[in-house]
mmCIF file of C-alpha atoms and ligand atoms in Angstrom:
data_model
loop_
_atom_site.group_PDB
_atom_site.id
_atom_site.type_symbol
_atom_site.label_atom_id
_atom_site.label_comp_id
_atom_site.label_asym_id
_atom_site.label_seq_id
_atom_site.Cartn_x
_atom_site.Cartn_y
_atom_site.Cartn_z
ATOM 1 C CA UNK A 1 107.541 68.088 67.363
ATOM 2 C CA UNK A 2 106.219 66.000 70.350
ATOM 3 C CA UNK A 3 103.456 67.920 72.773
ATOM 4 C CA UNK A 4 106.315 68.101 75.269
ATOM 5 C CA UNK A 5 108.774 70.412 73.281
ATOM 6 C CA UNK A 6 106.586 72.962 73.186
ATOM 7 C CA UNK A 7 107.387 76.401 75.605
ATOM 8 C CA UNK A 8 104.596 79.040 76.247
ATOM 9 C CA UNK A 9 104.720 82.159 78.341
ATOM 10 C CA UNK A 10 101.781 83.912 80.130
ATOM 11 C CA UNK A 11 102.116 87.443 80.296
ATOM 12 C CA UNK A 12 100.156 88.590 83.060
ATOM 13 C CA UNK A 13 99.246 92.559 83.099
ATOM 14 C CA UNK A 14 100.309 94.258 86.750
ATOM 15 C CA UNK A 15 99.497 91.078 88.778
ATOM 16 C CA UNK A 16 99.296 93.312 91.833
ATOM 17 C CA UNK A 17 97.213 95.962 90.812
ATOM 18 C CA UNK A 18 94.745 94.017 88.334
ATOM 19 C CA UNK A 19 93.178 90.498 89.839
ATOM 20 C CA UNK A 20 90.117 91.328 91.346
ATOM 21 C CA UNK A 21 87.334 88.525 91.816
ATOM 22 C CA UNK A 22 89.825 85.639 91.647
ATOM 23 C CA UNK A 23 90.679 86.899 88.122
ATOM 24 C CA UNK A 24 94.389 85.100 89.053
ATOM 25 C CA UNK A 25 92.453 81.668 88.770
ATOM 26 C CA UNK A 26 92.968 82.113 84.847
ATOM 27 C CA UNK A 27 96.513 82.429 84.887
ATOM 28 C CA UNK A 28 96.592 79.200 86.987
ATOM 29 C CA UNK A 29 94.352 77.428 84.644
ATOM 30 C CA UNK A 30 95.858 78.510 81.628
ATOM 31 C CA UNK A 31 99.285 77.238 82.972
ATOM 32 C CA UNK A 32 98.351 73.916 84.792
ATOM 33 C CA UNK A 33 96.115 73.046 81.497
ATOM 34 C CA UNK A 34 99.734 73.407 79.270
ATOM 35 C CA UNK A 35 101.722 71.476 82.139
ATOM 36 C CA UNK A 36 99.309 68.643 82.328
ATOM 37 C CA UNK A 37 99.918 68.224 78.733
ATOM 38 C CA UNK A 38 103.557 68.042 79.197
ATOM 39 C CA UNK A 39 104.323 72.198 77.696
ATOM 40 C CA UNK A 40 107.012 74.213 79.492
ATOM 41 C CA UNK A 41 105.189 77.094 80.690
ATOM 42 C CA UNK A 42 106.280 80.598 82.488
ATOM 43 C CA UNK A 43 104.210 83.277 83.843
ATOM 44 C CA UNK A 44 105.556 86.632 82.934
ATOM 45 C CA UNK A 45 104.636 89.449 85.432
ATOM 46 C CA UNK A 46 103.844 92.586 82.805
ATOM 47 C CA UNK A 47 104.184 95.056 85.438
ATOM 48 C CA UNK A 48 105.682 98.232 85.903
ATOM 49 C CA UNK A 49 109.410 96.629 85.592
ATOM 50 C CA UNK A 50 108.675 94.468 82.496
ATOM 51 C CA UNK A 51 110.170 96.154 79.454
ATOM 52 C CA UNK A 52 109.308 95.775 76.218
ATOM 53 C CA UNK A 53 111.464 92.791 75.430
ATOM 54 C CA UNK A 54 109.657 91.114 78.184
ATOM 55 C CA UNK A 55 106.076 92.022 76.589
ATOM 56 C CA UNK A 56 107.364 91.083 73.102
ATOM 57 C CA UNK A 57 108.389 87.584 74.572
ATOM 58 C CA UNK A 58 105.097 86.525 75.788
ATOM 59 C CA UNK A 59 102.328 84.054 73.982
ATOM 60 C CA UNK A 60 99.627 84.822 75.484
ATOM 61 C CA UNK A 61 98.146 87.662 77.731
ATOM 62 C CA UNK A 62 96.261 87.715 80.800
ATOM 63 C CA UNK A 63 94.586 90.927 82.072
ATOM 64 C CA UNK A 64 92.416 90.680 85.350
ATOM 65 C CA UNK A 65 89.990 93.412 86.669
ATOM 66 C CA UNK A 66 90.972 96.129 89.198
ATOM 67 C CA UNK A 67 89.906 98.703 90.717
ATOM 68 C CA UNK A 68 89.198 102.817 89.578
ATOM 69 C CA UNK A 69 92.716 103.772 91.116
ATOM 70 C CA UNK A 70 94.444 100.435 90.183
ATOM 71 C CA UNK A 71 93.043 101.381 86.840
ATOM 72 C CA UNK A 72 94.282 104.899 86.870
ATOM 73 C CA UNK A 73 97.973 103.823 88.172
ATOM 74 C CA UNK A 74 98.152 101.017 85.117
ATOM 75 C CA UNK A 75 97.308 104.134 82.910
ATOM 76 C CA UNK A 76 100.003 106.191 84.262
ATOM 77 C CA UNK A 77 102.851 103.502 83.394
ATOM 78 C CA UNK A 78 101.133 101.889 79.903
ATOM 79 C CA UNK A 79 102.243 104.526 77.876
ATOM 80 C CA UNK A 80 105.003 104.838 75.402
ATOM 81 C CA UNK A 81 106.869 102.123 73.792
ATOM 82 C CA UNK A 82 105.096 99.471 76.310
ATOM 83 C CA UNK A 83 101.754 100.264 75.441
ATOM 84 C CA UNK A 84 102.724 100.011 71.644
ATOM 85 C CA UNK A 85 104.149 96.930 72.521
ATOM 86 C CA UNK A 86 100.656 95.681 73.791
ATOM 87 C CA UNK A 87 99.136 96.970 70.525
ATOM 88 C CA UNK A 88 100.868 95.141 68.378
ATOM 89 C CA UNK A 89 100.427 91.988 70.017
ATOM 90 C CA UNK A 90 97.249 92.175 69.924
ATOM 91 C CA UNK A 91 97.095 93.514 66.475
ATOM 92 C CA UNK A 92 99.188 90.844 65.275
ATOM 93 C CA UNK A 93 96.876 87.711 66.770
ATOM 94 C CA UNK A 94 98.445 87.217 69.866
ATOM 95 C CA UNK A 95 95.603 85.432 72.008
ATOM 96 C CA UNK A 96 94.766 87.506 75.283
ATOM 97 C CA UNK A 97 91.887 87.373 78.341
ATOM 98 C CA UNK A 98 91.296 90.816 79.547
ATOM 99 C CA UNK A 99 88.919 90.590 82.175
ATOM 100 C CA UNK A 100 86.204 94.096 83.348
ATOM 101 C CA UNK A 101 88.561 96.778 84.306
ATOM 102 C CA UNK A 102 91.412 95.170 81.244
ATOM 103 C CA UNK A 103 88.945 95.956 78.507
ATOM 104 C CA UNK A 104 88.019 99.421 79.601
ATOM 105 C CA UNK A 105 91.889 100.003 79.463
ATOM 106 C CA UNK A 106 91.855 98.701 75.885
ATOM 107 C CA UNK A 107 89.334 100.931 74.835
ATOM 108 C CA UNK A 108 89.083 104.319 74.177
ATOM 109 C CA UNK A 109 88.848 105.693 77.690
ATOM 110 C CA UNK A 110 87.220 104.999 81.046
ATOM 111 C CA UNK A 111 84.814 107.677 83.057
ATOM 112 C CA UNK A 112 85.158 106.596 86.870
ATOM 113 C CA UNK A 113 82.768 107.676 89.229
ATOM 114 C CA UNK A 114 85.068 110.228 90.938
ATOM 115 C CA UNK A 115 87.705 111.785 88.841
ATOM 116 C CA UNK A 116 89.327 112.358 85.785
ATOM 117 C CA UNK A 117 88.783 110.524 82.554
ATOM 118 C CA UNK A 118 91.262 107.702 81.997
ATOM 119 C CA UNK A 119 92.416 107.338 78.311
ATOM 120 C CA UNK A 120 92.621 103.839 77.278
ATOM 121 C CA UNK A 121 94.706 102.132 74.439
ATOM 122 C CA UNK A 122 92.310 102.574 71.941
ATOM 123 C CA UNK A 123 92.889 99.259 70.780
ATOM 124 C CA UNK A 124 89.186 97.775 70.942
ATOM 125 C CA UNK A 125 86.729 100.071 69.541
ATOM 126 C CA UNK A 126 84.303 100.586 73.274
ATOM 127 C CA UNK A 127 84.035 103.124 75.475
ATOM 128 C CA UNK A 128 82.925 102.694 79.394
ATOM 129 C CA UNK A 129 81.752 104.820 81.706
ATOM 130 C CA UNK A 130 80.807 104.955 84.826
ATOM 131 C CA UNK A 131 76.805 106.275 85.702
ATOM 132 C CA UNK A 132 77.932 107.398 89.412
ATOM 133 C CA UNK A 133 78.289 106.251 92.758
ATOM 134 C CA UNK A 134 74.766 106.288 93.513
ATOM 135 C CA UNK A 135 73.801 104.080 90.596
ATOM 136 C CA UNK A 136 73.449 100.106 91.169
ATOM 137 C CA UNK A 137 76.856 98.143 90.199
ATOM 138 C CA UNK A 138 76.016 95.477 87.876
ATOM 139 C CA UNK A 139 76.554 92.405 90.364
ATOM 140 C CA UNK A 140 76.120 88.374 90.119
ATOM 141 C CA UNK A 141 76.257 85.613 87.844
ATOM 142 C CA UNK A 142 76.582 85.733 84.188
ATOM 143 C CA UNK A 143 75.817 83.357 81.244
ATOM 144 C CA UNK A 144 77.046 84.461 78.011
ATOM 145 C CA UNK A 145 76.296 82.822 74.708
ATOM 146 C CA UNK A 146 79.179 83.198 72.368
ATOM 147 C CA UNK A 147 78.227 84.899 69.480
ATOM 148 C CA UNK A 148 81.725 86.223 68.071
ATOM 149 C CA UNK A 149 81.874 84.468 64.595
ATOM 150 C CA UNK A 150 85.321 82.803 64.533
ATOM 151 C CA UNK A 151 85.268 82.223 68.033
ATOM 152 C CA UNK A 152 82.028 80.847 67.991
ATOM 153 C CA UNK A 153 82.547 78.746 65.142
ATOM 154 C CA UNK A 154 86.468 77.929 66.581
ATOM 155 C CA UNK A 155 84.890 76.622 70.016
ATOM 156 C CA UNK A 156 81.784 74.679 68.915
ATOM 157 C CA UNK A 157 84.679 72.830 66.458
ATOM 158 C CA UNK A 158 86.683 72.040 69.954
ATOM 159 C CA UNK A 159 83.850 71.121 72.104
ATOM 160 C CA UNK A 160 80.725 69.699 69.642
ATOM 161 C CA UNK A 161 78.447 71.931 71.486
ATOM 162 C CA UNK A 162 77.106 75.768 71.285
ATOM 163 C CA UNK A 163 79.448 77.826 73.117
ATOM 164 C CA UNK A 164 77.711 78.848 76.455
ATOM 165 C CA UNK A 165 79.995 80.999 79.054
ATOM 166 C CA UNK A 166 79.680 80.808 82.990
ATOM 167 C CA UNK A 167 80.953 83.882 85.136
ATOM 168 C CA UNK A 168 80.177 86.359 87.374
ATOM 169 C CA UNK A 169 80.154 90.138 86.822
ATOM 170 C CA UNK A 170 81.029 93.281 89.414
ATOM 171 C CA UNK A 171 81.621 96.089 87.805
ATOM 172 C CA UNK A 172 79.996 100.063 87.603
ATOM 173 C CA UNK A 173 81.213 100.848 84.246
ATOM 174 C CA UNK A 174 78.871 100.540 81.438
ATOM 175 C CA UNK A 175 80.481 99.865 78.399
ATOM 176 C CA UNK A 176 79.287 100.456 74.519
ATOM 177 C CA UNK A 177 80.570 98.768 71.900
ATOM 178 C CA UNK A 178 82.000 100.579 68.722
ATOM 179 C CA UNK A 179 82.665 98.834 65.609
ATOM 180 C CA UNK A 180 84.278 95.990 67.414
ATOM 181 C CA UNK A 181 82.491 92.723 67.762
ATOM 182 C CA UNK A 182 80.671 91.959 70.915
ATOM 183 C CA UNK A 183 82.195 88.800 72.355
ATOM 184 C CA UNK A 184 78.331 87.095 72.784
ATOM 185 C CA UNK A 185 74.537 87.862 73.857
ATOM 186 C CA UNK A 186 73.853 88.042 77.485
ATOM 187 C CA UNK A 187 71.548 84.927 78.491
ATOM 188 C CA UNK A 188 71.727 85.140 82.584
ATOM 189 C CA UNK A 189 73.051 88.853 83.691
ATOM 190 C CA UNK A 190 73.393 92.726 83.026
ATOM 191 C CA UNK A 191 76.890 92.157 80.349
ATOM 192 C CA UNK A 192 78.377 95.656 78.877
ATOM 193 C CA UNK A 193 75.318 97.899 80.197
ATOM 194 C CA UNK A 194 72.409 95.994 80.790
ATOM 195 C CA UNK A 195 70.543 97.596 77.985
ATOM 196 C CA UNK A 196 71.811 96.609 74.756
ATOM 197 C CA UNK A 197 72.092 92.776 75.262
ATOM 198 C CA UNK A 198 75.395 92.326 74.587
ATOM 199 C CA UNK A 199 78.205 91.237 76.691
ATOM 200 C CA UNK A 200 82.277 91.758 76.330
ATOM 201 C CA UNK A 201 84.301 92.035 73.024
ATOM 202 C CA UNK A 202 86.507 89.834 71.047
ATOM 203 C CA UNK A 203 89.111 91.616 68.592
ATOM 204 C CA UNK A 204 91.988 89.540 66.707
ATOM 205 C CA UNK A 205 92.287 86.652 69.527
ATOM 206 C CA UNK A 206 91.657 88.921 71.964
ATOM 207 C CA UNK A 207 89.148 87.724 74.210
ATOM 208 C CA UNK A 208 87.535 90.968 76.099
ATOM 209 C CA UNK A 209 84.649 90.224 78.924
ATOM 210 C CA UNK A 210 82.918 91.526 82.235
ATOM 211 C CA UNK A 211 82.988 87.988 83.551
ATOM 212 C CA UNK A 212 85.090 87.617 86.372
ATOM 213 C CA UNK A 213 84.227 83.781 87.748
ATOM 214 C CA UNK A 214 87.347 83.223 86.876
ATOM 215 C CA UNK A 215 86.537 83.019 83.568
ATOM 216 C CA UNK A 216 88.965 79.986 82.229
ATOM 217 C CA UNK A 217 88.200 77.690 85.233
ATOM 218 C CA UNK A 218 84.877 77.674 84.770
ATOM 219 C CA UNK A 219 85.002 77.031 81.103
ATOM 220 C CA UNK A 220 88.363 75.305 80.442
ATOM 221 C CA UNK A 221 87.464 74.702 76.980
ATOM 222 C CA UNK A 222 88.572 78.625 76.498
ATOM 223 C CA UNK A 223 91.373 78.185 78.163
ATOM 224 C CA UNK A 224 92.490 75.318 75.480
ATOM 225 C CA UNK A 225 91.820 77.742 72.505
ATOM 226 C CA UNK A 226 93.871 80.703 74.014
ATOM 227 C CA UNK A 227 96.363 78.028 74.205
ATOM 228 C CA UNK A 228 96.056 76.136 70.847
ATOM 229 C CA UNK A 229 95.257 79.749 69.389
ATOM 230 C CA UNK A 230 99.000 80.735 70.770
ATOM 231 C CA UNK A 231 101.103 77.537 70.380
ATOM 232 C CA UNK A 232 99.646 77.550 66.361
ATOM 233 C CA UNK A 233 100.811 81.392 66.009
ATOM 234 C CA UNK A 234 104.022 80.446 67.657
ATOM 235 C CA UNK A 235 104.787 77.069 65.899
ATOM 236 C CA UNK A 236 103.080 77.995 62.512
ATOM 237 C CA UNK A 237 101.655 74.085 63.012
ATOM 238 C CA UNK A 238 98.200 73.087 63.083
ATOM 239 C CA UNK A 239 98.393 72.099 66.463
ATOM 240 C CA UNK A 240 95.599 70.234 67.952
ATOM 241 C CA UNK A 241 95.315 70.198 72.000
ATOM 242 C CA UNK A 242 94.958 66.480 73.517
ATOM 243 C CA UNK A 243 92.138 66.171 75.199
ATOM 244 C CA UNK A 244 91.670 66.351 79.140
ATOM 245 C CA UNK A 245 89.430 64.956 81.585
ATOM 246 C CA UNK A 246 87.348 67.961 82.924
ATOM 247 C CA UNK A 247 84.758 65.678 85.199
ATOM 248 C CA UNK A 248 84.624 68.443 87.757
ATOM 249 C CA UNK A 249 84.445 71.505 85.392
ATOM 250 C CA UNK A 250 81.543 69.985 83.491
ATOM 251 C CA UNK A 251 79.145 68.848 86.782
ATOM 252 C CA UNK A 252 80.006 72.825 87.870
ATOM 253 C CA UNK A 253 78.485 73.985 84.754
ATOM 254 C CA UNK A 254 75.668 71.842 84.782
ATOM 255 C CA UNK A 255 74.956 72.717 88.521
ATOM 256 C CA UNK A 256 74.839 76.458 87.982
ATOM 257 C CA UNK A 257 72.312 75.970 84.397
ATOM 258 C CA UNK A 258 70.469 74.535 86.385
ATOM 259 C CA UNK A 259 70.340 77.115 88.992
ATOM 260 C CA UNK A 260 69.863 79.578 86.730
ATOM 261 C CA UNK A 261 67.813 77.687 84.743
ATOM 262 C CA UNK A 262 69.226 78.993 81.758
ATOM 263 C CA UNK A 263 68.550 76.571 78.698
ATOM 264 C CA UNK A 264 71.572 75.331 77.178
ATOM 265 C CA UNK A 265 71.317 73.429 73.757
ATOM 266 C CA UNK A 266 73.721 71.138 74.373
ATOM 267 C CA UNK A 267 76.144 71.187 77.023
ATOM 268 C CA UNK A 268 79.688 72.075 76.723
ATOM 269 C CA UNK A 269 82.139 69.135 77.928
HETATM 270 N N1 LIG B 301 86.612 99.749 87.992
HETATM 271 C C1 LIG B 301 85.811 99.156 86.998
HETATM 272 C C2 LIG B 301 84.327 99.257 87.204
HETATM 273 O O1 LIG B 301 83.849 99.318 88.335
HETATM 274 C C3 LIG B 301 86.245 97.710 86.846
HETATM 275 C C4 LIG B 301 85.865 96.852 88.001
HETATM 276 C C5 LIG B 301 86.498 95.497 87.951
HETATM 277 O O2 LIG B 301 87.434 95.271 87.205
HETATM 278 N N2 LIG B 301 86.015 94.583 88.731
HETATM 279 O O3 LIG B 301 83.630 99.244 86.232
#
């Protein structure tokens, strides 16, 4: 099958009440990265009208940040039949970016600052809560190392280089990690709490993170595994992405090391 045959649809969770911090920027990058490359792509709104069937249809998931309420208001319709729908995509490999407030929905439960506990999905083994209104949010740019075995090991095989992550973070959650994986270490930036070092979660091919930035954008090379990851799971082929020109991308990341002066190995192209 030629690169052009293949069809991939983005399922985007509640587009209206979860894309805070440009978190839509992802969606866009996944897609234009597949239609550069010739793929047939649709985004799939996985709102509060999308049934089942719709979430069963869809290769890859995108989850963006919200707010407390927003968060509260996903809750109230992700229950039933649509949020075991979500579990076993996710349970069964289907690759995903779920982006600050996304992850504390896939966990166990969220503590807000006002209000009632929200119970998550319970699919990624964390916990967040939030320490209260009067306690600094955990604000500004964020450099994660990738430290998530597979993934690790999966991007450094893309890209020849350590896997380093730009973003930013706003969020007042603080989130512990269960059992589950932490998706890296934090090199530049507070991550889950700002104590324990470690930043996001990765589960399956579930990619789970407190960077905003947007994430994919900033480090297309992530974008390209969510999208090998799902056209391999869908095709049961060894696909292998061709290879863009990311001039733009790459002098971005360079600029903000620099800034930061966090010490990268090797950069990521
Ligand atoms: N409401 C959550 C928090 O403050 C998530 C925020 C976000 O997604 N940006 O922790």
């Amino acid at each position: 099958m030629s690169d052009q045959q293949y069809e991939l649809t983005i399922g985007w969770l509640y587009p209206k009440l979860m894309s805070t911090y440009g978190d839509r920027g992802n969606v866009i990058c996944i897609e234009r990265r597949s239609q550069w490359r010739g793929y047939d792509v649709k985004v799939l709104p996985l709102d509060q009208s999308a049934t089942v069937t719709d979430i069963r249809s869809v290769d890859v998931i995108v989850g963006g940040g919200a707010q407390d309420r927003q968060q509260e208001i996903v809750m109230r319709d992700l229950q039933g039949a649509k949020a075991e729908a979500i579990r076993e995509k996710i349970e069964n490999g289907t690759p995903g970016v779920f982006t600050c407030g996304s992850p504390q929905l896939l966990g166990h439960y969220y503590e807000p600052a006002f209000g009632q506990r929200i119970e998550g999905l319970g699919i990624l083994d964390l916990v967040s809560v939030h320490p209260g209104e009067n306690v600094r949010r955990c604000i500004g740019n964020l450099v994660i190392e990738v430290t998530a075995t597979r993934l690790a090991r999966d991007l450094e095989e893309m890209t020849g280089s350590k896997p380093y992550l730009i973003g930013f973070e706003n969020h007042g959650g603080r989130t512990k990690l269960g059992k589950v994986e932490a998706l890296g270490r934090v090199a530049y930036g507070l991550g889950n709490n700002g104590e324990d070092g470690t930043e996001g979660a990765f589960y399956q091919n579930a990619i789970a993170t407190y960077s905003h930035g947007p994430l994919l954008p900033k480090n297309p090379f992530v974008a390209d595994w969510l999208i090998q990851t799902a056209l391999r799971l869908k095709y049961q082929q060894p696909i292998t992405l061709s290879s863009l020109d990311d001039p733009l991308a790459i002098q971005a990341r360079e600029a903000m090391f620099k800034r930061l002066k966090v010490n990268v190995p090797t950069l990521v192209q």
